[in-house]
């Protein structure tokens, strides 16, 4: 059966449309702030008419507002109202942060639209009476997009984001399963011994970044940040694609980058991109009909993957120990690879924290784990 999935195409807009998009983004901010103010007043009324305004209510209140705007139309206004209502409900707050159109803390531009609002017109795309050209327009050939948006990045460039529905034929990977341990010295280490070395991309551009900041070149500093981000994403894309093409089941530990970002290791943790790697593995696994799981990695570094004894180095001082020997069975272990093996072995009996697995039933052991278990039983019998 063909597998359908939704993918967001991100196409860069040519510079001649930037002035029009900047002006339209200011009108979008006005509508968003109106929804924010109106929803706050309705939720804090002191009489019996207090209520949480839904997207339908906000669309009703903004009906006929297109005559006051020169750039955006009714479909964009309705998209803003629905998006605001969904975001405020998810945040569970009386109001959201105001969108600022100018100054040092200016909000990045954002213009949502419905699917029918964007139409092809020759080599251009027509939106709200404006012809917009994009790079790589051949990627839009033969695809039917859904409601998307124009989004601005920190440098000031505009991008067209279009969710499209694609189909992929499921395939069988040549290997069964792999466990992945996330760390700082190596971003990812697999149970088979493959490593993704830490690139230290932010540290590599630190001199250029500090020089630009001292000279007051804010735009150049933003470009340097974007360069480091692209280098990180490129390495993570290549590693995740290799894992998805090779393994049918991918199991990753649930290390939290948000918690470790509050420590002295914050720069290294954020530069490793653990969350980005998990997202890449997740959506690529869905496209290729693979199984992706995130399980608890408790005690995976101190547990011997051969005999299961808790004989590994513990505590903060134990982090410096990268190789150790099990005191029970005498097996020598690499710290990260041993943790990845325990993640793979434990995935058969642990509850998944997050993933796209189809069921919670136990997965039959792989040939590698069966051979390891047979060797363990032989060693115990000989002892």
Coordinates of C-alpha atoms in Angstrom, one line a residue:
X1 CA 0.0 0.0 0.0
X2 CA 1.4 3.5 -0.8
X3 CA 2.3 5.6 2.2
X4 CA 1.1 9.2 2.2
X5 CA 2.8 11.9 4.3
X6 CA 2.8 15.7 4.5
X7 CA 6.0 17.5 3.8
X8 CA 6.6 21.3 4.0
X9 CA 8.4 22.8 1.0
X10 CA 10.5 25.8 1.9
X11 CA 11.3 28.0 -1.2
X12 CA 13.2 31.3 -1.0
X13 CA 11.4 34.3 -2.4
X14 CA 13.2 36.6 -4.8
X15 CA 14.2 40.0 -3.5
X16 CA 11.8 42.1 -5.7
X17 CA 8.8 41.1 -3.5
X18 CA 10.4 41.9 -0.1
X19 CA 9.0 45.4 0.1
X20 CA 5.5 44.3 -0.6
X21 CA 5.8 41.4 1.9
X22 CA 7.2 43.7 4.6
X23 CA 4.2 46.0 4.2
X24 CA 1.8 43.0 4.3
X25 CA 3.4 41.7 7.4
X26 CA 2.6 45.0 9.2
X27 CA -1.1 44.5 8.4
X28 CA -0.9 40.9 9.6
X29 CA 0.5 42.1 12.9
X30 CA -2.4 44.6 13.3
X31 CA -5.0 41.8 12.8
X32 CA -3.1 39.5 15.2
X33 CA -2.9 42.2 17.9
X34 CA -6.6 43.0 17.4
X35 CA -7.5 39.3 18.0
X36 CA -5.2 39.3 21.1
X37 CA -6.8 42.4 22.6
X38 CA -10.4 41.3 21.8
X39 CA -9.9 37.8 23.1
X40 CA -8.4 39.2 26.4
X41 CA -11.3 41.5 26.9
X42 CA -13.9 38.8 26.3
X43 CA -12.1 36.4 28.7
X44 CA -11.8 38.9 31.5
X45 CA -15.3 40.4 31.5
X46 CA -17.0 40.7 34.9
X47 CA -20.5 39.9 33.7
X48 CA -22.2 36.7 32.5
X49 CA -21.0 37.2 28.9
X50 CA -17.4 36.1 29.6
X51 CA -16.2 33.5 27.2
X52 CA -13.1 32.2 25.3
X53 CA -13.4 33.4 21.7
X54 CA -12.9 30.7 19.1
X55 CA -11.6 31.1 15.6
X56 CA -15.2 31.3 14.3
X57 CA -16.0 34.1 16.7
X58 CA -12.9 36.1 15.7
X59 CA -13.6 35.6 12.0
X60 CA -17.1 36.9 12.6
X61 CA -15.8 40.0 14.4
X62 CA -13.3 40.8 11.6
X63 CA -15.8 40.4 8.8
X64 CA -15.6 43.3 6.4
X65 CA -12.2 44.5 7.6
X66 CA -10.5 44.1 4.2
X67 CA -11.6 47.6 3.2
X68 CA -9.1 49.0 5.8
X69 CA -6.1 47.0 4.4
X70 CA -4.3 47.4 1.1
X71 CA -2.3 44.2 1.0
X72 CA -4.0 41.3 2.6
X73 CA -7.5 39.9 1.9
X74 CA -10.3 38.1 3.8
X75 CA -8.7 34.7 3.5
X76 CA -5.5 35.9 5.2
X77 CA -7.5 37.6 7.9
X78 CA -9.5 34.4 8.6
X79 CA -6.2 32.3 8.6
X80 CA -4.8 34.7 11.2
X81 CA -7.9 34.4 13.4
X82 CA -7.9 30.6 13.3
X83 CA -4.2 30.4 13.9
X84 CA -4.5 32.8 16.9
X85 CA -7.3 30.8 18.5
X86 CA -5.5 27.5 18.1
X87 CA -2.2 28.9 19.5
X88 CA -3.9 30.6 22.5
X89 CA -5.8 27.5 23.3
X90 CA -2.6 25.4 23.2
X91 CA -0.8 27.9 25.4
X92 CA -3.7 28.0 27.8
X93 CA -3.1 31.8 28.4
X94 CA -5.4 34.8 28.5
X95 CA -3.3 36.5 25.8
X96 CA -0.2 35.9 23.7
X97 CA 2.8 38.0 23.1
X98 CA 2.1 41.1 21.0
X99 CA 3.5 41.2 17.5
X100 CA 5.8 44.3 17.1
X101 CA 6.1 45.9 13.6
X102 CA 9.2 48.1 14.3
X103 CA 12.1 48.7 16.5
X104 CA 14.9 46.5 17.8
X105 CA 12.5 43.9 19.1
X106 CA 10.5 43.7 15.8
X107 CA 8.7 40.4 15.2
X108 CA 9.7 38.4 12.2
X109 CA 7.4 38.7 9.3
X110 CA 4.6 36.1 8.9
X111 CA 1.8 36.1 6.3
X112 CA -0.5 33.0 6.4
X113 CA -2.9 32.1 3.6
X114 CA -5.3 29.4 2.5
X115 CA -4.6 26.9 -0.3
X116 CA -6.8 28.7 -2.9
X117 CA -5.2 32.0 -2.3
X118 CA -1.9 31.0 -3.9
X119 CA -2.2 30.3 -7.6
X120 CA 0.3 29.6 -10.4
X121 CA 0.6 32.2 -13.1
X122 CA 3.4 31.4 -15.6
X123 CA 6.7 31.5 -13.9
X124 CA 5.2 33.4 -10.9
X125 CA 2.9 32.6 -8.1
X126 CA 0.0 35.1 -7.6
X127 CA -1.0 36.0 -4.1
X128 CA -3.4 38.8 -3.1
X129 CA -3.0 40.5 -6.5
X130 CA 0.8 40.4 -6.3
X131 CA 3.1 38.2 -8.5
X132 CA 5.8 36.6 -6.4
X133 CA 8.8 34.6 -7.9
X134 CA 10.6 32.0 -6.0
X135 CA 13.8 30.0 -6.5
X136 CA 13.5 26.3 -7.4
X137 CA 9.9 26.7 -8.7
X138 CA 10.2 23.4 -10.5
X139 CA 9.7 21.6 -7.1
X140 CA 6.0 22.8 -7.3
X141 CA 5.4 20.9 -10.6
X142 CA 2.6 18.3 -10.1
X143 CA 2.0 18.9 -6.4
X144 CA -1.1 20.1 -4.7
X145 CA -0.4 22.3 -1.7
X146 CA -2.4 23.1 1.4
X147 CA -2.7 26.3 3.4
X148 CA 0.8 27.7 4.0
X149 CA 2.5 31.0 4.8
X150 CA 5.2 33.4 3.9
X151 CA 7.8 33.5 6.7
X152 CA 10.8 35.8 7.3
X153 CA 14.1 34.6 8.9
X154 CA 16.3 36.6 11.2
X155 CA 18.5 37.9 8.3
X156 CA 15.4 39.4 6.6
X157 CA 15.0 37.0 3.8
X158 CA 11.5 35.7 2.9
X159 CA 10.6 32.1 2.4
X160 CA 7.5 30.4 1.0
X161 CA 6.4 27.5 3.2
X162 CA 3.9 25.1 1.5
X163 CA 2.7 21.8 3.1
X164 CA 2.3 19.3 0.3
X165 CA 1.0 15.7 0.4
X166 CA 3.3 13.1 -1.1
X167 CA 3.3 9.4 -1.5
X168 CA 6.2 7.0 -0.9
X169 CA 6.4 3.3 -1.5
X170 CA 7.4 1.4 1.7
X171 CA 10.6 -0.5 1.5
X172 CA 12.4 -3.1 3.7
X173 CA 15.7 -1.9 5.2
X174 CA 18.7 -4.3 4.8
X175 CA 19.2 -4.4 8.6
X176 CA 16.8 -4.9 11.4
X177 CA 17.3 -2.4 14.3
X178 CA 19.8 0.0 15.7
X179 CA 20.2 1.8 19.0
X180 CA 21.5 5.4 19.1
X181 CA 23.1 7.1 22.2
X182 CA 23.2 10.9 22.1
X183 CA 26.2 12.7 23.7
X184 CA 28.5 15.7 23.6
X185 CA 31.9 14.2 22.7
X186 CA 30.2 12.4 19.8
X187 CA 26.7 13.7 18.9
X188 CA 25.4 10.2 18.2
X189 CA 26.9 6.7 18.6
X190 CA 25.1 3.6 17.3
X191 CA 25.1 0.1 18.7
X192 CA 27.2 -0.9 15.7
X193 CA 30.0 1.5 16.6
X194 CA 29.3 4.3 14.0
X195 CA 29.8 7.8 15.3
X196 CA 28.7 11.3 14.4
X197 CA 31.6 13.5 15.7
X198 CA 30.7 16.8 17.4
X199 CA 31.2 19.5 14.8
X200 CA 31.5 22.4 17.3
X201 CA 30.0 24.6 14.6
X202 CA 29.3 27.6 16.9
X203 CA 32.8 27.4 18.3
X204 CA 34.3 27.3 14.8
X205 CA 32.6 30.6 13.9
X206 CA 33.2 32.2 17.3
X207 CA 36.0 34.5 16.1
X208 CA 34.1 35.8 13.1
X209 CA 31.0 36.3 15.2
X210 CA 32.7 38.2 17.9
X211 CA 34.5 40.4 15.4
X212 CA 31.2 41.3 13.7
X213 CA 29.5 42.0 17.0
X214 CA 32.3 44.3 18.1
X215 CA 32.0 46.3 14.9
X216 CA 28.3 46.5 15.3
X217 CA 27.4 44.6 12.1
X218 CA 24.2 43.0 13.3
X219 CA 23.2 41.7 9.8
X220 CA 26.6 40.0 9.3
X221 CA 26.3 38.4 12.8
X222 CA 22.9 37.0 11.8
X223 CA 24.4 35.5 8.6
X224 CA 27.2 33.9 10.6
X225 CA 24.6 32.3 13.0
X226 CA 22.7 31.1 9.9
X227 CA 25.9 29.6 8.4
X228 CA 26.5 27.6 11.6
X229 CA 22.9 26.4 11.6
X230 CA 23.1 25.2 8.1
X231 CA 26.4 23.3 8.7
X232 CA 24.8 21.6 11.7
X233 CA 21.6 20.7 9.8
X234 CA 23.7 19.3 6.9
X235 CA 25.6 16.9 9.1
X236 CA 22.4 15.8 10.9
X237 CA 20.6 15.3 7.6
X238 CA 23.3 13.1 6.3
X239 CA 23.5 11.0 9.4
X240 CA 19.7 10.6 9.8
X241 CA 19.4 9.6 6.1
X242 CA 22.1 6.9 6.5
X243 CA 20.3 5.5 9.5
X244 CA 16.8 5.4 7.8
X245 CA 18.2 3.8 4.7
X246 CA 20.0 1.1 6.6
X247 CA 17.8 0.1 9.6
X248 CA 14.1 -0.9 9.9
X249 CA 13.8 0.1 13.6
X250 CA 15.6 3.1 15.1
X251 CA 15.7 3.5 18.9
X252 CA 17.0 6.7 20.5
X253 CA 17.5 7.6 24.2
X254 CA 15.3 10.3 25.7
X255 CA 18.2 12.6 26.8
X256 CA 16.7 16.1 27.4
X257 CA 18.6 19.0 25.9
X258 CA 16.3 21.6 27.6
X259 CA 17.4 20.4 31.1
X260 CA 21.1 20.2 30.2
X261 CA 20.9 23.7 28.6
X262 CA 20.5 25.1 32.1
X263 CA 24.0 23.8 33.1
X264 CA 27.5 24.9 32.2
X265 CA 27.3 22.6 29.2
X266 CA 24.7 24.7 27.6
X267 CA 26.7 25.8 24.5
X268 CA 27.8 22.3 23.7
X269 CA 24.4 20.9 24.3
X270 CA 22.6 23.4 22.0
X271 CA 25.3 23.1 19.4
X272 CA 24.8 19.3 19.2
X273 CA 21.2 19.6 18.0
X274 CA 19.7 16.5 19.7
X275 CA 16.2 17.7 19.1
X276 CA 16.8 18.5 15.5
X277 CA 18.3 15.0 15.0
X278 CA 15.3 13.3 16.6
X279 CA 12.9 15.3 14.4
X280 CA 14.8 14.3 11.3
X281 CA 14.8 10.7 12.2
X282 CA 11.1 10.9 13.1
X283 CA 9.8 12.4 9.8
X284 CA 12.2 10.5 7.6
X285 CA 11.2 7.2 9.3
X286 CA 7.5 8.0 8.6
X287 CA 8.3 8.7 4.9
X288 CA 10.1 5.4 4.5
X289 CA 7.7 3.3 6.6
X290 CA 10.3 2.7 9.4
X291 CA 9.7 2.5 13.1
X292 CA 11.2 5.3 15.3
X293 CA 11.1 5.1 19.1
X294 CA 12.4 7.3 21.9
X295 CA 12.8 5.3 25.1
X296 CA 14.1 5.9 28.6
X297 CA 17.9 5.7 28.8
X298 CA 18.1 5.3 32.6
X299 CA 21.2 3.4 33.7
X300 CA 22.2 2.6 30.1
X301 CA 25.8 4.0 30.6
X302 CA 26.5 2.0 33.8
X303 CA 24.9 -1.3 32.7
X304 CA 27.0 -4.0 31.1
X305 CA 25.4 -4.9 27.8
X306 CA 26.7 -8.5 28.0
X307 CA 25.7 -9.6 31.5
X308 CA 23.4 -6.8 32.6
X309 CA 25.4 -6.0 35.8
X310 CA 25.5 -2.4 37.0
X311 CA 29.3 -2.2 37.1
X312 CA 30.0 0.9 35.1
X313 CA 31.4 4.2 36.3
X314 CA 28.8 6.4 38.1
X315 CA 28.4 10.1 39.0
X316 CA 29.8 13.2 37.6
X317 CA 33.4 12.1 38.0
X318 CA 32.5 8.9 36.1
X319 CA 31.8 10.9 32.9
X320 CA 35.5 11.2 32.2
X321 CA 35.8 7.5 31.9
X322 CA 35.2 6.6 28.3
X323 CA 36.2 2.9 28.4
X324 CA 35.7 0.4 31.3
X325 CA 35.8 -3.3 32.0
X326 CA 32.8 -5.1 33.6
X327 CA 33.7 -6.5 37.0
X328 CA 31.4 -9.5 36.7
X329 CA 32.0 -10.9 33.2
X330 CA 35.3 -9.1 32.3
X331 CA 33.9 -7.6 29.0
X332 CA 35.5 -4.4 27.9
X333 CA 33.1 -1.6 26.8
X334 CA 33.2 1.7 25.1
X335 CA 30.9 4.0 27.2
X336 CA 28.8 5.4 24.4
X337 CA 28.6 2.2 22.3
X338 CA 27.6 0.2 25.4
X339 CA 24.8 2.7 26.1
X340 CA 23.6 2.4 22.6
X341 CA 23.5 -1.4 22.9
X342 CA 21.5 -1.2 26.1
X343 CA 19.1 1.2 24.4
X344 CA 18.6 -1.4 21.7
X345 CA 18.2 -4.3 24.1
X346 CA 15.9 -2.4 26.4
X347 CA 13.6 -1.3 23.6
X348 CA 12.0 -4.8 23.7
X349 CA 10.7 -4.4 27.2
X350 CA 10.5 -0.7 27.9
X351 CA 7.6 1.7 27.2
X352 CA 8.3 4.1 24.4
X353 CA 8.4 7.7 25.5
X354 CA 7.6 9.0 22.0
X355 CA 7.7 7.5 18.5
X356 CA 5.8 6.3 15.5
X357 CA 5.7 2.6 16.5
X358 CA 2.5 0.8 15.5
X359 CA 1.9 -1.1 18.7
X360 CA 3.3 -1.5 22.2
X361 CA 3.8 -5.3 21.9
X362 CA 7.2 -6.8 22.5
X363 CA 9.5 -6.9 19.4
X364 CA 11.2 -10.2 18.7
X365 CA 15.0 -10.0 19.4
X366 CA 17.4 -9.4 16.5
X367 CA 20.0 -11.9 15.5
X368 CA 22.8 -9.9 17.1
X369 CA 21.0 -9.7 20.5
X370 CA 20.1 -13.4 20.3
X371 CA 23.8 -14.3 19.6
X372 CA 24.8 -12.1 22.6
X373 CA 22.3 -13.8 24.9
X374 CA 23.5 -17.3 23.8
X375 CA 27.0 -16.3 24.5
X376 CA 26.0 -15.0 28.0
X377 CA 24.2 -18.2 28.8
X378 CA 27.3 -20.2 27.7
X379 CA 29.6 -18.1 29.8
X380 CA 27.3 -18.6 32.9
X381 CA 27.1 -22.3 32.3
X382 CA 30.9 -22.6 32.0
X383 CA 31.4 -20.6 35.2

